[in-house]
Short mmCIF file of C-alpha atoms and ligand atoms in Angstrom, two decimals:
data_model
loop_
_atom_site.label_atom_id
_atom_site.label_comp_id
_atom_site.label_asym_id
_atom_site.label_seq_id
_atom_site.Cartn_x
_atom_site.Cartn_y
_atom_site.Cartn_z
CA MET T 1 -0.13 -0.20 -0.13
CA GLU T 2 1.50 3.16 -0.74
CA ASN T 3 -0.91 5.69 0.02
CA ILE T 4 -2.54 4.26 3.41
CA LEU T 5 -1.13 3.12 6.67
CA ILE T 6 -3.17 0.33 8.28
CA GLU T 7 -2.16 -0.33 12.16
CA LYS T 8 -3.77 -2.76 14.20
CA GLN T 9 -4.08 -2.64 18.27
CA ASP T 10 -6.01 -5.01 20.38
CA ASN T 11 -9.37 -5.37 18.58
CA ILE T 12 -9.46 -2.13 16.40
CA ALA T 13 -7.72 -1.14 13.23
CA VAL T 14 -6.78 2.21 12.41
CA ILE T 15 -6.63 3.22 8.19
CA THR T 16 -4.54 6.26 7.77
CA ILE T 17 -5.02 7.96 4.28
CA ASN T 18 -0.98 9.15 4.09
CA ARG T 19 -0.58 11.91 1.18
CA PRO T 20 -0.07 14.63 3.40
CA THR T 21 1.41 16.44 0.57
CA LYS T 22 -1.78 16.64 -1.22
CA LEU T 23 -4.04 16.88 1.58
CA ASN T 24 -4.63 13.50 1.26
CA ALA T 25 -6.43 14.02 -1.83
CA LEU T 26 -8.20 10.62 -3.17
CA ASN T 27 -6.76 9.22 -6.62
CA LYS T 28 -7.61 6.15 -8.02
CA ALA T 29 -4.83 4.16 -6.40
CA THR T 30 -5.97 5.50 -2.60
CA ILE T 31 -9.61 4.49 -3.66
CA GLN T 32 -8.71 0.92 -4.45
CA GLU T 33 -6.11 0.63 -1.73
CA LEU T 34 -8.91 2.00 0.64
CA HIS T 35 -11.06 -0.64 -0.68
CA ASP T 36 -8.50 -3.64 -0.37
CA GLY T 37 -7.58 -2.54 3.26
CA PHE T 38 -11.51 -2.32 4.37
CA LYS T 39 -12.10 -5.66 2.48
CA VAL T 40 -9.49 -7.23 4.56
CA LEU T 41 -10.14 -5.65 7.74
CA ASN T 42 -13.67 -6.38 7.60
CA GLU T 43 -12.84 -10.46 6.70
CA ASP T 44 -10.77 -10.77 9.86
CA LYS T 45 -12.81 -11.32 12.58
CA SER T 46 -10.40 -9.96 15.29
CA VAL T 47 -11.21 -6.64 14.06
CA LYS T 48 -14.18 -5.27 15.68
CA ALA T 49 -14.07 -1.62 15.12
CA VAL T 50 -12.25 0.28 12.00
CA ILE T 51 -11.05 4.13 12.53
CA ILE T 52 -9.98 6.19 9.23
CA THR T 53 -8.22 9.34 9.46
CA GLY T 54 -5.69 11.54 7.39
CA SER T 55 -2.14 12.19 8.12
CA GLY T 56 -0.72 15.07 9.04
CA GLU T 57 -2.46 17.84 11.51
CA LYS T 58 -4.11 19.82 8.03
CA ALA T 59 -6.30 17.52 6.63
CA PHE T 60 -8.75 14.56 6.55
CA VAL T 61 -8.95 14.17 2.77
CA ALA T 62 -9.23 17.63 0.93
CA GLY T 63 -11.25 15.94 -1.65
CA ALA T 64 -11.28 13.72 -4.76
CA ASP T 65 -8.15 14.58 -6.80
CA ILE T 66 -8.96 17.30 -9.04
CA SER T 67 -5.70 16.22 -11.18
CA GLU T 68 -7.29 13.04 -11.94
CA PHE T 69 -10.71 14.62 -13.83
CA ALA T 70 -9.20 17.58 -15.67
CA ASN T 71 -9.93 16.65 -19.04
CA PHE T 72 -13.14 14.19 -18.53
CA SER T 73 -15.69 13.32 -21.03
CA VAL T 74 -19.40 13.28 -19.90
CA GLU T 75 -18.60 9.02 -19.77
CA GLU T 76 -15.86 9.01 -17.67
CA GLY T 77 -17.20 11.36 -15.55
CA GLY T 78 -20.32 9.13 -14.67
CA LYS T 79 -17.53 6.17 -14.30
CA LEU T 80 -15.31 7.73 -12.22
CA ALA T 81 -18.52 8.39 -9.70
CA ALA T 82 -20.08 4.67 -10.59
CA GLN T 83 -16.69 3.07 -9.98
CA GLY T 84 -16.09 5.37 -6.75
CA GLN T 85 -19.39 4.39 -5.21
CA GLU T 86 -19.36 0.76 -5.52
CA LEU T 87 -15.61 0.97 -4.42
CA LEU T 88 -15.13 2.95 -1.59
CA PHE T 89 -18.77 4.62 -0.39
CA ASP T 90 -21.29 2.19 -0.81
CA PHE T 91 -18.75 -0.17 0.14
CA VAL T 92 -17.82 1.43 3.60
CA GLN T 93 -21.48 1.82 4.08
CA ASN T 94 -22.26 -1.62 3.81
CA LEU T 95 -19.39 -2.95 5.71
CA SER T 96 -20.39 -5.19 9.09
CA THR T 97 -17.43 -4.04 10.65
CA PRO T 98 -18.26 -0.80 12.65
CA VAL T 99 -16.22 2.33 10.61
CA ILE T 100 -15.67 5.53 12.53
CA ALA T 101 -14.45 8.73 10.49
CA ALA T 102 -11.81 10.76 12.87
CA VAL T 103 -12.14 13.75 10.93
CA ASN T 104 -8.60 15.74 12.01
CA GLY T 105 -8.79 18.89 9.51
CA PHE T 106 -10.32 19.76 5.98
CA ALA T 107 -13.13 17.23 5.14
CA LEU T 108 -13.95 18.36 1.47
CA GLY T 109 -15.60 17.14 -1.24
CA GLY T 110 -14.72 13.82 -1.91
CA GLY T 111 -13.49 13.68 1.86
CA LEU T 112 -16.44 14.74 3.46
CA GLU T 113 -18.20 11.86 1.44
CA LEU T 114 -16.22 9.38 2.69
CA ALA T 115 -16.52 10.75 6.47
CA MET T 116 -20.40 10.32 5.64
CA ALA T 117 -20.15 6.92 4.31
CA CYS T 118 -18.38 5.97 7.23
CA HIS T 119 -21.07 4.44 10.11
CA PHE T 120 -20.66 7.53 12.14
CA ARG T 121 -18.22 10.66 12.47
CA THR T 122 -15.92 12.04 15.21
CA ALA T 123 -13.60 15.42 14.62
CA SER T 124 -11.22 17.89 15.71
CA THR T 125 -12.22 21.57 16.65
CA ASN T 126 -9.88 22.47 13.80
CA ALA T 127 -11.99 20.39 11.47
CA LYS T 128 -13.51 22.06 8.52
CA MET T 129 -16.26 20.43 6.31
CA GLY T 130 -17.86 21.14 2.89
CA LEU T 131 -18.78 19.84 -0.48
CA PRO T 132 -17.23 22.69 -2.91
CA GLU T 133 -17.93 20.68 -6.00
CA VAL T 134 -19.95 23.19 -7.42
CA THR T 135 -17.23 26.23 -7.60
CA LEU T 136 -15.43 23.63 -10.43
CA GLY T 137 -18.82 23.38 -12.07
CA VAL T 138 -19.53 19.70 -11.25
CA ILE T 139 -21.58 18.57 -8.43
CA PRO T 140 -20.46 15.83 -5.66
CA GLY T 141 -20.31 12.36 -7.16
CA TYR T 142 -19.49 9.99 -4.27
CA GLY T 143 -22.92 10.09 -2.76
CA GLY T 144 -22.99 13.61 -0.86
CA THR T 145 -25.82 14.78 -2.44
CA GLN T 146 -27.95 11.79 -0.38
CA ARG T 147 -25.91 11.38 2.15
CA LEU T 148 -25.40 15.15 3.56
CA ALA T 149 -29.45 15.58 2.71
CA GLN T 150 -29.76 12.14 5.00
CA LEU T 151 -27.63 13.54 8.03
CA VAL T 152 -28.14 17.14 8.10
CA GLY T 153 -31.62 17.37 6.21
CA LYS T 154 -32.69 18.70 3.21
CA GLY T 155 -32.52 22.35 3.42
CA ARG T 156 -29.01 22.75 5.34
CA ALA T 157 -28.07 20.23 2.61
CA MET T 158 -29.01 22.38 -0.35
CA GLU T 159 -27.55 25.69 0.91
CA LEU T 160 -24.08 24.15 2.17
CA ILE T 161 -23.76 22.58 -1.35
CA MET T 162 -25.28 25.40 -3.46
CA THR T 163 -23.08 28.08 -1.50
CA ALA T 164 -19.96 25.75 -1.52
CA GLY T 165 -19.49 27.13 2.08
CA MET T 166 -17.18 25.28 4.72
CA ILE T 167 -18.79 24.63 8.16
CA ASP T 168 -16.32 24.16 11.47
CA ALA T 169 -16.48 21.44 13.67
CA GLU T 170 -18.85 22.87 16.12
CA THR T 171 -21.50 23.85 13.60
CA ALA T 172 -21.27 19.83 12.13
CA LYS T 173 -22.02 18.77 15.25
CA ASN T 174 -24.90 20.99 15.95
CA TYR T 175 -26.35 19.80 12.39
CA GLY T 176 -25.69 16.04 13.57
CA LEU T 177 -22.63 15.47 10.88
CA VAL T 178 -20.29 14.68 13.72
CA ASN T 179 -20.95 13.29 16.81
CA HIS T 180 -18.34 14.67 19.21
CA VAL T 181 -15.64 17.12 18.86
CA VAL T 182 -12.14 17.27 20.83
CA ALA T 183 -8.92 18.56 20.60
CA GLN T 184 -6.87 17.47 17.96
CA GLU T 185 -4.22 15.65 20.08
CA GLU T 186 -7.01 13.94 21.47
CA LEU T 187 -8.79 12.64 18.74
CA LEU T 188 -7.67 9.30 17.89
CA ASP T 189 -7.42 8.73 21.74
CA PHE T 190 -10.82 9.76 22.14
CA THR T 191 -12.14 7.98 18.87
CA LYS T 192 -10.59 4.50 19.86
CA GLY T 193 -12.47 4.73 23.65
CA ILE T 194 -15.38 4.83 21.59
CA ALA T 195 -14.03 1.82 19.47
CA SER T 196 -13.33 -0.23 22.36
CA LYS T 197 -16.88 0.08 23.94
CA ILE T 198 -17.80 -1.11 20.69
CA ALA T 199 -15.33 -3.85 20.49
CA ASN T 200 -16.75 -5.23 23.82
CA ASN T 201 -20.45 -6.10 22.40
CA SER T 202 -21.77 -8.59 20.02
CA SER T 203 -20.20 -8.11 16.60
CA VAL T 204 -22.66 -10.31 15.07
CA ALA T 205 -25.38 -8.17 16.62
CA ILE T 206 -23.88 -5.26 15.68
CA ALA T 207 -23.71 -6.35 12.10
CA LYS T 208 -27.11 -7.04 11.66
CA ALA T 209 -27.66 -3.74 13.22
CA ILE T 210 -26.08 -2.01 10.59
CA GLU T 211 -28.02 -3.68 7.94
CA ALA T 212 -31.11 -2.98 10.05
CA ILE T 213 -30.31 0.75 10.06
CA ASN T 214 -28.94 1.23 6.72
CA ALA T 215 -32.05 -0.29 5.30
CA ASN T 216 -33.93 2.50 6.15
CA PHE T 217 -32.10 4.42 3.74
CA GLU T 218 -32.71 1.85 0.53
CA ASP T 219 -34.93 2.32 -1.78
CA GLY T 220 -37.79 -0.48 -2.35
CA THR T 221 -36.62 -1.80 1.34
CA ASN T 222 -38.51 -1.86 4.48
CA GLY T 223 -36.32 -1.11 7.28
CA TYR T 224 -38.93 -2.46 10.02
CA GLU T 225 -39.02 -5.83 7.92
CA VAL T 226 -35.33 -6.10 7.91
CA GLU T 227 -35.14 -5.52 11.80
CA ILE T 228 -37.58 -8.25 12.46
CA LYS T 229 -35.74 -10.72 10.19
CA ASN T 230 -32.26 -9.61 11.64
CA PHE T 231 -33.91 -9.61 15.54
CA GLY T 232 -35.02 -13.29 14.81
CA LEU T 233 -31.80 -14.38 13.04
CA SER T 234 -29.91 -13.07 16.47
CA PHE T 235 -31.62 -15.36 18.86
CA GLY T 236 -29.52 -18.29 16.41
CA THR T 237 -26.12 -17.05 17.31
CA GLU T 238 -23.67 -18.20 19.73
CA ASP T 239 -23.08 -14.44 20.81
CA PHE T 240 -27.11 -14.35 21.95
CA LYS T 241 -26.24 -17.45 24.13
CA GLU T 242 -23.04 -15.71 25.57
CA GLY T 243 -24.54 -12.53 26.40
CA GLU T 244 -27.94 -14.15 27.60
CA THR T 245 -26.24 -16.69 30.05
CA ALA T 246 -23.67 -13.67 31.25
CA PHE T 247 -26.39 -11.91 32.07
CA LEU T 248 -28.46 -14.43 34.05
CA GLU T 249 -24.75 -15.31 35.87
CA ILE T 250 -24.42 -11.67 36.50
CA THR T 251 -20.76 -11.79 34.54
CA LYS T 252 -19.28 -10.24 31.90
CA ALA T 253 -20.02 -11.61 28.31
CA VAL T 254 -17.12 -12.62 26.55
CA PHE T 255 -18.71 -12.55 22.79
CA PRO T 256 -17.44 -15.22 20.51
CA GLY T 257 -18.72 -13.13 17.66
CA LYS T 258 -20.62 -16.02 16.08
N1 COA W 301 -7.13 17.73 -5.35
C1 COA W 301 -5.67 17.18 -5.95
N2 COA W 301 -4.63 18.09 -4.97
C2 COA W 301 -4.97 18.99 -3.98
C3 COA W 301 -6.83 18.75 -3.63
C4 COA W 301 -7.33 18.20 -4.14
N3 COA W 301 -8.65 18.08 -3.78
N4 COA W 301 -6.63 19.42 -2.38
C5 COA W 301 -5.48 20.02 -2.36
N5 COA W 301 -4.27 19.22 -3.10
C6 COA W 301 -3.20 20.10 -3.31
C7 COA W 301 -2.79 21.25 -3.90
O1 COA W 301 -2.97 21.23 -4.76
C8 COA W 301 -1.18 21.21 -2.97
O2 COA W 301 -0.48 20.48 -3.91
P1 COA W 301 0.99 21.30 -4.38
O3 COA W 301 1.88 21.79 -3.03
O4 COA W 301 1.68 20.06 -5.07
O5 COA W 301 0.79 22.65 -5.15
C9 COA W 301 -1.54 20.89 -1.90
O6 COA W 301 -2.31 19.80 -2.04
C10 COA W 301 -1.67 21.58 -0.54
O7 COA W 301 -3.16 22.35 -0.80
P2 COA W 301 -3.03 24.05 -1.09
O8 COA W 301 -4.22 24.26 -1.58
O9 COA W 301 -1.26 25.00 -1.28
O10 COA W 301 -3.42 24.11 0.75
P3 COA W 301 -4.28 25.76 1.14
O11 COA W 301 -3.91 25.68 3.04
O12 COA W 301 -3.51 26.85 1.01
O13 COA W 301 -5.34 25.61 1.11
C11 COA W 301 -7.48 23.86 0.87
C12 COA W 301 -6.21 23.95 1.53
C13 COA W 301 -8.18 22.69 1.14
C14 COA W 301 -8.38 24.84 1.44
C15 COA W 301 -7.03 23.67 -0.73
O14 COA W 301 -6.19 22.83 -0.78
C16 COA W 301 -8.09 23.39 -1.53
O15 COA W 301 -9.58 24.31 -1.75
N6 COA W 301 -8.66 22.26 -2.25
C17 COA W 301 -9.61 21.78 -2.97
C18 COA W 301 -10.64 21.29 -2.37
C19 COA W 301 -11.77 20.87 -3.09
O16 COA W 301 -12.57 21.62 -3.99
N7 COA W 301 -12.31 19.47 -3.16
C20 COA W 301 -13.12 19.10 -4.08
C21 COA W 301 -13.00 18.16 -4.42
S1 COA W 301 -14.33 17.65 -6.08
#
């Protein structure tokens, strides 16, 4: 991997996008490496949560790599968005392992779209978020028009995208775009703290909950039906037996993750 770093500690993996001189902009190679990295971590049952962040102190990700699509045709533009969404953005959203974005600086364009594809977000006080694509004569193409409206509401998404404005971390928290804001030097440890709480719980149940929550946002899917199905399926898992037994015996559950 040339553009990302992966570090595993206990049950938590941290992916760091590592192109600091380009403010971690997402070029094609980085998107492919992220896909590969997430895939391997999702298949590794010892990994209970993944945190994604950017290297350096300035940026999470300053967007898709603008230099790569300067001369694109209509067909190439459509293909870029479709491939990116499939390889990375939808892929991350639908992973069964929880993914938290630790937004440590600028999260613009594809950077904010990546953070929004994660299951939830934390941010440092210096973080700045926005979808400035219309300043380049394009629109967000990695799910931004959909996920921003889902997370902050239609009116705010309209304004932010139309004005190409940037919001600071506190505003993002007020909008519900990020869950927590902490000092930059504390961001990773703080986010790891949340990840360790997740890691103590049943990974099988968490995977089923992610699927049910996501179902609400899928066309033609009834989220309540997915919830009913996944609730029922939970009773057939070893994790349920462990959780139930531990509760009755007043001990701490140690989930086998099956
Ligand atoms: N794609 C490619 N390269 C990018 C990039 C992007 N989205 N964002 C930043 N970079 C590169 C710059 O070209 C520069 O490279 P160079 O040193 O080789 O010239 C380097 O990262 C540092 O960026 P710079 O603009 O000098 O930093 P800054 O502190 O002056 O400004 C930003 C920071 C984030 C405000 C500014 O980089 C910016 O507006 N980036 C583009 C954001 C954007 O429109 N994203 C949406 C893309 S669809």
